[in-house]
PDB file of C-alpha atoms in Angstrom:
ATOM      1  CA  MET A   1       0.830 -28.926  46.985  1.00  0.00           C
ATOM      2  CA  ALA A   2       4.414 -28.686  48.230  1.00  0.00           C
ATOM      3  CA  GLY A   3       4.349 -32.342  49.276  1.00  0.00           C
ATOM      4  CA  LEU A   4       3.195 -33.447  45.829  1.00  0.00           C
ATOM      5  CA  LEU A   5       5.953 -31.408  44.191  1.00  0.00           C
ATOM      6  CA  LEU A   6       8.580 -33.046  46.432  1.00  0.00           C
ATOM      7  CA  MET A   7       7.233 -36.499  45.586  1.00  0.00           C
ATOM      8  CA  LEU A   8       7.252 -35.756  41.843  1.00  0.00           C
ATOM      9  CA  LEU A   9      10.814 -34.452  42.097  1.00  0.00           C
ATOM     10  CA  GLY A  10      11.966 -37.615  43.878  1.00  0.00           C
ATOM     11  CA  ILE A  11      10.204 -39.907  41.401  1.00  0.00           C
ATOM     12  CA  GLY A  12      11.652 -37.903  38.512  1.00  0.00           C
ATOM     13  CA  GLN A  13      15.190 -38.490  39.779  1.00  0.00           C
ATOM     14  CA  ARG A  14      14.540 -42.226  39.612  1.00  0.00           C
ATOM     15  CA  THR A  15      12.826 -42.139  36.179  1.00  0.00           C
ATOM     16  CA  VAL A  16      13.010 -39.128  33.852  1.00  0.00           C
ATOM     17  CA  TRP A  17      16.247 -37.648  35.257  1.00  0.00           C
ATOM     18  CA  ALA A  18      17.820 -40.961  36.272  1.00  0.00           C
ATOM     19  CA  PRO A  19      21.435 -41.339  35.108  1.00  0.00           C
ATOM     20  CA  ALA A  20      22.301 -44.024  32.577  1.00  0.00           C
ATOM     21  CA  GLU A  21      22.922 -47.471  34.055  1.00  0.00           C
ATOM     22  CA  THR A  22      26.199 -47.845  32.143  1.00  0.00           C
ATOM     23  CA  VAL A  23      28.895 -45.570  30.723  1.00  0.00           C
ATOM     24  CA  THR A  24      31.110 -46.304  27.721  1.00  0.00           C
ATOM     25  CA  ALA A  25      34.654 -45.074  27.180  1.00  0.00           C
ATOM     26  CA  SER A  26      36.527 -45.447  23.869  1.00  0.00           C
ATOM     27  CA  LEU A  27      39.966 -44.962  22.392  1.00  0.00           C
ATOM     28  CA  ALA A  28      40.493 -41.976  20.137  1.00  0.00           C
ATOM     29  CA  GLN A  29      39.893 -42.593  16.426  1.00  0.00           C
ATOM     30  CA  ASP A  30      43.435 -41.599  15.474  1.00  0.00           C
ATOM     31  CA  THR A  31      45.162 -43.968  17.929  1.00  0.00           C
ATOM     32  CA  GLN A  32      48.308 -45.473  16.414  1.00  0.00           C
ATOM     33  CA  ALA A  33      48.109 -49.218  15.770  1.00  0.00           C
ATOM     34  CA  ALA A  34      50.787 -51.840  16.511  1.00  0.00           C
ATOM     35  CA  PRO A  35      51.213 -55.595  15.935  1.00  0.00           C
ATOM     36  CA  VAL A  36      49.627 -56.209  19.334  1.00  0.00           C
ATOM     37  CA  THR A  37      47.220 -54.302  21.585  1.00  0.00           C
ATOM     38  CA  VAL A  38      47.195 -54.886  25.351  1.00  0.00           C
ATOM     39  CA  ILE A  39      44.210 -53.867  27.508  1.00  0.00           C
ATOM     40  CA  GLU A  40      45.498 -53.585  31.070  1.00  0.00           C
ATOM     41  CA  SER A  41      43.443 -53.972  34.248  1.00  0.00           C
ATOM     42  CA  GLY A  42      43.446 -50.188  34.745  1.00  0.00           C
ATOM     43  CA  ALA A  43      41.001 -49.937  31.833  1.00  0.00           C
ATOM     44  CA  ARG A  44      38.375 -51.553  34.073  1.00  0.00           C
ATOM     45  CA  GLY A  45      38.208 -48.357  36.125  1.00  0.00           C
ATOM     46  CA  GLY A  46      38.334 -50.167  39.449  1.00  0.00           C
ATOM     47  CA  THR A  47      35.131 -52.091  38.701  1.00  0.00           C
ATOM     48  CA  SER A  48      35.071 -55.415  40.551  1.00  0.00           C
ATOM     49  CA  GLY A  49      32.259 -56.864  38.462  1.00  0.00           C
ATOM     50  CA  PRO A  50      32.218 -57.687  34.760  1.00  0.00           C
ATOM     51  CA  VAL A  51      32.693 -55.046  32.061  1.00  0.00           C
ATOM     52  CA  GLU A  52      32.035 -55.279  28.330  1.00  0.00           C
ATOM     53  CA  VAL A  53      34.955 -54.857  25.930  1.00  0.00           C
ATOM     54  CA  THR A  54      33.985 -54.114  22.338  1.00  0.00           C
ATOM     55  CA  VAL A  55      36.630 -54.497  19.625  1.00  0.00           C
ATOM     56  CA  GLU A  56      36.254 -53.374  16.005  1.00  0.00           C
ATOM     57  CA  ALA A  57      38.662 -54.504  13.257  1.00  0.00           C
ATOM     58  CA  ASP A  58      38.843 -54.740   9.491  1.00  0.00           C
ATOM     59  CA  GLY A  59      39.419 -58.513   9.529  1.00  0.00           C
ATOM     60  CA  PRO A  60      39.890 -61.559  11.772  1.00  0.00           C
ATOM     61  CA  PHE A  61      41.729 -61.266  15.079  1.00  0.00           C
ATOM     62  CA  THR A  62      42.220 -63.047  18.407  1.00  0.00           C
ATOM     63  CA  LEU A  63      41.200 -61.841  21.858  1.00  0.00           C
ATOM     64  CA  ALA A  64      43.076 -63.631  24.645  1.00  0.00           C
ATOM     65  CA  VAL A  65      42.850 -63.165  28.444  1.00  0.00           C
ATOM     66  CA  GLY A  66      45.837 -64.030  30.588  1.00  0.00           C
ATOM     67  CA  ARG A  67      47.841 -62.966  33.577  1.00  0.00           C
ATOM     68  CA  ALA A  68      49.573 -59.641  33.060  1.00  0.00           C
ATOM     69  CA  SER A  69      52.986 -61.268  33.437  1.00  0.00           C
ATOM     70  CA  ASP A  70      52.212 -63.848  30.721  1.00  0.00           C
ATOM     71  CA  VAL A  71      50.890 -61.177  28.336  1.00  0.00           C
ATOM     72  CA  GLU A  72      53.957 -59.030  28.944  1.00  0.00           C
ATOM     73  CA  ALA A  73      56.241 -61.982  28.247  1.00  0.00           C
ATOM     74  CA  TRP A  74      54.403 -62.742  25.015  1.00  0.00           C
ATOM     75  CA  VAL A  75      54.720 -59.152  23.791  1.00  0.00           C
ATOM     76  CA  GLY A  76      58.408 -58.996  24.693  1.00  0.00           C
ATOM     77  CA  ALA A  77      60.261 -56.304  22.742  1.00  0.00           C
ATOM     78  CA  ALA A  78      57.585 -55.902  20.050  1.00  0.00           C
ATOM     79  CA  ALA A  79      55.885 -52.603  19.363  1.00  0.00           C
ATOM     80  CA  HIS A  80      52.543 -52.519  21.134  1.00  0.00           C
ATOM     81  CA  LEU A  81      49.614 -50.293  22.086  1.00  0.00           C
ATOM     82  CA  SER A  82      48.697 -50.367  25.779  1.00  0.00           C
ATOM     83  CA  VAL A  83      45.260 -49.299  27.057  1.00  0.00           C
ATOM     84  CA  THR A  84      46.146 -48.210  30.576  1.00  0.00           C
ATOM     85  CA  ASP A  85      43.322 -46.223  32.168  1.00  0.00           C
ATOM     86  CA  ILE A  86      39.755 -44.989  31.837  1.00  0.00           C
ATOM     87  CA  SER A  87      38.106 -41.656  32.623  1.00  0.00           C
ATOM     88  CA  GLU A  88      34.402 -41.106  31.979  1.00  0.00           C
ATOM     89  CA  GLU A  89      34.144 -41.486  28.170  1.00  0.00           C
ATOM     90  CA  THR A  90      37.823 -41.772  27.246  1.00  0.00           C
ATOM     91  CA  LEU A  91      40.324 -44.612  27.365  1.00  0.00           C
ATOM     92  CA  THR A  92      43.952 -43.665  27.964  1.00  0.00           C
ATOM     93  CA  SER A  93      46.547 -45.394  25.792  1.00  0.00           C
ATOM     94  CA  GLU A  94      50.335 -45.491  25.352  1.00  0.00           C
ATOM     95  CA  TYR A  95      52.265 -46.536  22.270  1.00  0.00           C
ATOM     96  CA  SER A  96      55.585 -48.325  22.763  1.00  0.00           C
ATOM     97  CA  ASP A  97      57.954 -48.650  19.806  1.00  0.00           C
ATOM     98  CA  GLY A  98      59.752 -51.923  19.138  1.00  0.00           C
ATOM     99  CA  GLU A  99      59.911 -54.923  16.855  1.00  0.00           C
ATOM    100  CA  ALA A 100      57.386 -55.146  14.009  1.00  0.00           C
ATOM    101  CA  SER A 101      55.907 -58.554  14.857  1.00  0.00           C
ATOM    102  CA  VAL A 102      54.981 -60.962  17.659  1.00  0.00           C
ATOM    103  CA  PRO A 103      54.129 -64.678  17.642  1.00  0.00           C
ATOM    104  CA  ASP A 104      50.518 -65.464  16.705  1.00  0.00           C
ATOM    105  CA  PRO A 105      48.729 -65.832  20.087  1.00  0.00           C
ATOM    106  CA  SER A 106      45.982 -68.035  18.713  1.00  0.00           C
ATOM    107  CA  GLY A 107      45.862 -71.481  20.371  1.00  0.00           C
ATOM    108  CA  SER A 108      48.409 -70.824  23.138  1.00  0.00           C
ATOM    109  CA  ASP A 109      47.880 -72.635  26.453  1.00  0.00           C
ATOM    110  CA  LEU A 110      48.872 -69.492  28.408  1.00  0.00           C
ATOM    111  CA  TRP A 111      45.416 -67.978  28.099  1.00  0.00           C
ATOM    112  CA  VAL A 112      42.538 -68.621  30.476  1.00  0.00           C
ATOM    113  CA  SER A 113      40.093 -67.444  27.819  1.00  0.00           C
ATOM    114  CA  GLU A 114      40.362 -67.001  24.054  1.00  0.00           C
ATOM    115  CA  GLU A 115      37.801 -65.594  21.619  1.00  0.00           C
ATOM    116  CA  PRO A 116      38.103 -65.371  17.825  1.00  0.00           C
ATOM    117  CA  GLY A 117      36.723 -62.219  16.245  1.00  0.00           C
ATOM    118  CA  ASP A 118      36.029 -60.913  12.782  1.00  0.00           C
ATOM    119  CA  GLY A 119      34.846 -57.342  12.331  1.00  0.00           C
ATOM    120  CA  THR A 120      33.191 -56.597  15.701  1.00  0.00           C
ATOM    121  CA  LEU A 121      33.412 -58.587  18.924  1.00  0.00           C
ATOM    122  CA  THR A 122      31.907 -57.819  22.341  1.00  0.00           C
ATOM    123  CA  TYR A 123      33.520 -59.694  25.211  1.00  0.00           C
ATOM    124  CA  ARG A 124      32.227 -59.760  28.811  1.00  0.00           C
ATOM    125  CA  TRP A 125      35.392 -59.412  30.850  1.00  0.00           C
ATOM    126  CA  SER A 126      35.395 -60.802  34.387  1.00  0.00           C
ATOM    127  CA  GLU A 127      38.604 -61.355  36.267  1.00  0.00           C
ATOM    128  CA  PRO A 128      38.815 -65.160  36.685  1.00  0.00           C
ATOM    129  CA  ALA A 129      40.748 -64.988  39.976  1.00  0.00           C
ATOM    130  CA  GLU A 130      42.700 -62.644  42.193  1.00  0.00           C
ATOM    131  CA  GLY A 131      45.705 -61.019  40.597  1.00  0.00           C
ATOM    132  CA  ASP A 132      46.557 -58.748  37.687  1.00  0.00           C
ATOM    133  CA  TRP A 133      44.943 -59.748  34.366  1.00  0.00           C
ATOM    134  CA  SER A 134      45.177 -58.309  30.861  1.00  0.00           C
ATOM    135  CA  ILE A 135      43.616 -58.762  27.435  1.00  0.00           C
ATOM    136  CA  LEU A 136      45.799 -59.281  24.375  1.00  0.00           C
ATOM    137  CA  LEU A 137      44.546 -58.413  20.870  1.00  0.00           C
ATOM    138  CA  ALA A 138      46.379 -59.485  17.737  1.00  0.00           C
ATOM    139  CA  ALA A 139      45.607 -60.253  14.100  1.00  0.00           C
ATOM    140  CA  ASP A 140      48.318 -62.714  13.126  1.00  0.00           C
ATOM    141  CA  GLY A 141      51.256 -61.117  14.912  1.00  0.00           C
ATOM    142  CA  GLN A 142      52.409 -59.160  11.858  1.00  0.00           C
ATOM    143  CA  ASN A 143      49.437 -57.148  10.631  1.00  0.00           C
ATOM    144  CA  PRO A 144      48.217 -54.284  12.830  1.00  0.00           C
ATOM    145  CA  ALA A 145      46.154 -55.369  15.802  1.00  0.00           C
ATOM    146  CA  PRO A 146      42.728 -53.806  16.428  1.00  0.00           C
ATOM    147  CA  SER A 147      42.983 -50.300  17.882  1.00  0.00           C
ATOM    148  CA  GLN A 148      39.277 -49.403  18.024  1.00  0.00           C
ATOM    149  CA  VAL A 149      38.398 -50.484  21.554  1.00  0.00           C
ATOM    150  CA  SER A 150      35.653 -49.403  23.948  1.00  0.00           C
ATOM    151  CA  VAL A 151      34.855 -50.442  27.522  1.00  0.00           C
ATOM    152  CA  THR A 152      31.348 -50.320  28.997  1.00  0.00           C
ATOM    153  CA  ARG A 153      31.053 -50.430  32.775  1.00  0.00           C
ATOM    154  CA  PRO A 154      28.302 -49.765  35.379  1.00  0.00           C
ATOM    155  CA  ASN A 155      27.623 -46.109  36.092  1.00  0.00           C
ATOM    156  CA  ASP A 156      28.603 -45.173  39.648  1.00  0.00           C
ATOM    157  CA  GLU A 157      26.486 -42.011  39.595  1.00  0.00           C
ATOM    158  CA  SER A 158      23.519 -42.339  41.927  1.00  0.00           C
ATOM    159  CA  THR A 159      20.511 -40.318  43.125  1.00  0.00           C
ATOM    160  CA  PRO A 160      20.851 -40.179  46.937  1.00  0.00           C
ATOM    161  CA  PHE A 161      18.095 -37.564  47.382  1.00  0.00           C
ATOM    162  CA  ALA A 162      15.387 -39.397  45.431  1.00  0.00           C
ATOM    163  CA  LEU A 163      14.106 -41.571  48.298  1.00  0.00           C
ATOM    164  CA  PRO A 164      14.205 -38.791  50.972  1.00  0.00           C
ATOM    165  CA  LEU A 165      12.274 -36.488  48.612  1.00  0.00           C
ATOM    166  CA  VAL A 166       9.561 -39.095  48.043  1.00  0.00           C
ATOM    167  CA  ILE A 167       9.230 -39.896  51.762  1.00  0.00           C
ATOM    168  CA  GLY A 168       9.327 -36.220  52.803  1.00  0.00           C
ATOM    169  CA  GLY A 169       6.770 -35.262  50.164  1.00  0.00           C
ATOM    170  CA  ALA A 170       4.424 -38.035  51.311  1.00  0.00           C
ATOM    171  CA  LEU A 171       4.670 -36.891  54.938  1.00  0.00           C
ATOM    172  CA  VAL A 172       3.993 -33.269  54.015  1.00  0.00           C
ATOM    173  CA  THR A 173       0.980 -34.320  51.921  1.00  0.00           C
ATOM    174  CA  VAL A 174      -0.485 -36.455  54.723  1.00  0.00           C
ATOM    175  CA  LEU A 175       0.074 -33.648  57.239  1.00  0.00           C
ATOM    176  CA  GLY A 176      -1.645 -31.143  54.968  1.00  0.00           C
ATOM    177  CA  ILE A 177      -4.671 -33.406  54.538  1.00  0.00           C
ATOM    178  CA  ALA A 178      -4.868 -33.965  58.303  1.00  0.00           C
ATOM    179  CA  LEU A 179      -4.815 -30.228  58.998  1.00  0.00           C
ATOM    180  CA  LEU A 180      -7.863 -29.778  56.788  1.00  0.00           C
ATOM    181  CA  PHE A 181      -9.922 -31.836  59.251  1.00  0.00           C
ATOM    182  CA  ILE A 182      -8.520 -30.235  62.391  1.00  0.00           C
ATOM    183  CA  ALA A 183     -10.130 -26.851  63.154  1.00  0.00           C
ATOM    184  CA  PRO A 184      -9.807 -24.727  66.315  1.00  0.00           C
ATOM    185  CA  ARG A 185     -12.396 -25.735  68.857  1.00  0.00           C
ATOM    186  CA  SER A 186     -13.541 -22.165  69.326  1.00  0.00           C
ATOM    187  CA  ARG A 187     -13.882 -21.392  65.610  1.00  0.00           C
ATOM    188  CA  GLY A 188     -17.330 -22.951  65.339  1.00  0.00           C
ATOM    189  CA  ASP A 189     -18.669 -20.791  68.202  1.00  0.00           C
ATOM    190  CA  ARG A 190     -17.558 -17.461  66.770  1.00  0.00           C
ATOM    191  CA  GLY A 191     -20.186 -15.437  65.003  1.00  0.00           C
ATOM    192  CA  THR A 192     -23.099 -17.663  66.186  1.00  0.00           C
ATOM    193  CA  ASP A 193     -25.800 -16.306  68.443  1.00  0.00           C
ATOM    194  CA  ALA A 194     -27.021 -18.269  71.425  1.00  0.00           C
ATOM    195  CA  ALA A 195     -30.619 -19.464  71.327  1.00  0.00           C
ATOM    196  CA  GLU A 196     -33.117 -17.227  73.055  1.00  0.00           C
ATOM    197  CA  GLY A 197     -34.087 -18.449  76.496  1.00  0.00           C
ATOM    198  CA  THR A 198     -30.772 -20.100  77.276  1.00  0.00           C
ATOM    199  CA  ARG A 199     -28.238 -19.091  79.912  1.00  0.00           C
ATOM    200  CA  ALA A 200     -25.717 -18.226  77.202  1.00  0.00           C
ATOM    201  CA  TYR A 201     -28.278 -15.894  75.624  1.00  0.00           C
ATOM    202  CA  ALA A 202     -28.972 -14.191  78.936  1.00  0.00           C
ATOM    203  CA  ARG A 203     -25.286 -13.907  79.831  1.00  0.00           C
ATOM    204  CA  ARG A 204     -24.354 -12.486  76.432  1.00  0.00           C
ATOM    205  CA  HIS A 205     -27.075  -9.851  76.558  1.00  0.00           C
ATOM    206  CA  ALA A 206     -26.208  -9.002  80.173  1.00  0.00           C
ATOM    207  CA  GLN A 207     -22.617  -8.360  79.132  1.00  0.00           C
ATOM    208  CA  ALA A 208     -23.828  -6.340  76.157  1.00  0.00           C
ATOM    209  CA  GLY A 209     -25.748  -4.112  78.542  1.00  0.00           C
ATOM    210  CA  LYS A 210     -22.557  -3.448  80.476  1.00  0.00           C
ATOM    211  CA  GLY A 211     -20.580  -2.631  77.332  1.00  0.00           C
ATOM    212  CA  GLY A 212     -18.582  -5.840  77.390  1.00  0.00           C
ATOM    213  CA  ALA A 213     -20.323  -7.716  74.604  1.00  0.00           C
ATOM    214  CA  THR A 214     -17.463  -7.268  72.207  1.00  0.00           C
ATOM    215  CA  ALA A 215     -14.876  -8.538  74.645  1.00  0.00           C
ATOM    216  CA  THR A 216     -16.997 -11.558  75.566  1.00  0.00           C
ATOM    217  CA  MET A 217     -17.679 -12.451  71.946  1.00  0.00           C
ATOM    218  CA  ALA A 218     -13.991 -12.214  71.053  1.00  0.00           C
ATOM    219  CA  ALA A 219     -12.737 -14.123  74.073  1.00  0.00           C
ATOM    220  CA  PRO A 220     -11.710 -17.660  73.256  1.00  0.00           C
ATOM    221  CA  GLY A 221     -13.219 -20.629  75.008  1.00  0.00           C
ATOM    222  CA  PRO A 222     -10.315 -21.265  77.423  1.00  0.00           C
ATOM    223  CA  VAL A 223     -10.359 -17.637  78.629  1.00  0.00           C
ATOM    224  CA  LEU A 224     -14.072 -17.849  79.436  1.00  0.00           C
ATOM    225  CA  ILE A 225     -13.524 -21.098  81.308  1.00  0.00           C
ATOM    226  CA  VAL A 226     -10.721 -19.621  83.419  1.00  0.00           C
ATOM    227  CA  THR A 227     -12.768 -16.489  84.129  1.00  0.00           C
ATOM    228  CA  GLY A 228     -15.679 -18.620  85.279  1.00  0.00           C
ATOM    229  CA  LEU A 229     -13.493 -20.692  87.579  1.00  0.00           C
ATOM    230  CA  VAL A 230     -11.953 -17.582  89.132  1.00  0.00           C
ATOM    231  CA  GLY A 231     -15.401 -16.086  89.722  1.00  0.00           C
ATOM    232  CA  ALA A 232     -16.689 -19.289  91.272  1.00  0.00           C
ATOM    233  CA  GLY A 233     -13.663 -19.474  93.550  1.00  0.00           C
ATOM    234  CA  SER A 234     -14.221 -15.882  94.677  1.00  0.00           C
ATOM    235  CA  LEU A 235     -17.828 -16.546  95.582  1.00  0.00           C
ATOM    236  CA  LEU A 236     -16.873 -19.656  97.530  1.00  0.00           C
ATOM    237  CA  GLY A 237     -14.273 -17.656  99.432  1.00  0.00           C
ATOM    238  CA  ILE A 238     -16.603 -14.795 100.267  1.00  0.00           C
ATOM    239  CA  ALA A 239     -19.583 -16.809 101.563  1.00  0.00           C
ATOM    240  CA  PRO A 240     -17.824 -18.467 104.549  1.00  0.00           C
ATOM    241  CA  GLY A 241     -16.261 -15.178 105.505  1.00  0.00           C
ATOM    242  CA  MET A 242     -19.588 -13.466 105.580  1.00  0.00           C
ATOM    243  CA  ALA A 243     -21.021 -16.218 107.809  1.00  0.00           C
ATOM    244  CA  THR A 244     -18.206 -16.053 110.388  1.00  0.00           C
ATOM    245  CA  THR A 245     -17.897 -12.276 110.654  1.00  0.00           C
ATOM    246  CA  THR A 246     -21.602 -11.400 111.173  1.00  0.00           C
ATOM    247  CA  PRO A 247     -21.838  -9.866 114.697  1.00  0.00           C
ATOM    248  CA  SER A 248     -24.323 -11.331 117.147  1.00  0.00           C
ATOM    249  CA  PRO A 249     -26.899  -8.917 118.630  1.00  0.00           C
ATOM    250  CA  SER A 250     -25.891  -7.742 122.070  1.00  0.00           C
ATOM    251  CA  VAL A 251     -28.255  -8.264 125.021  1.00  0.00           C
ATOM    252  CA  THR A 252     -28.416  -5.500 127.614  1.00  0.00           C
ATOM    253  CA  PRO A 253     -29.152  -6.840 131.070  1.00  0.00           C
TER     254      PRO A 253
END
């Protein structure tokens, strides 16, 4: 029973109680908007693989991916919103005051990837090469850029005890089943009477006559075997002695 419970607990950690495969973090609803929004590499949360960036806006906008230095140069002294970090379900942002507009980023050859959006856009962000990369969001450079951003990344939470619980539960179950078929060798002899006319029947009744029936019945098989060997050894030791110490009759001349 205990083995089955361990197995069910381990399977449950991989199914019913398994953590979500992904986790999503978002900017606060009241985040202040600016002519341009920059999503820095820190918003990836250290994930080496791709993450999904979802952007919501009231109208058309441009999503551009470029090296951090190129994005920074494009923003220049303009006011901008920077998404800098991620923690569980929250994106950290910083607002920097400055000029009220930036050049329209649409169609620039600085970007390694560019996606037009209108309303809602989900972009699968993979770093194209080694280095520091950023995402730039802008409407037309003058109107507020999208500030409703969320990042979905793989969930690092795991279930390290699931597999050991399943394996341990299986071993306990198999051991329990095996023990059901393994009984003490002497258990089957207890409480059974020897057949009349056999040596065991005669020996048991002889011991009963001497008051030792209870002890003999309760003695386990190995004890009886040892007792028999000791008795046999004693008899073998006595017989030669008796033969060598018998005095010869004396003859009187």
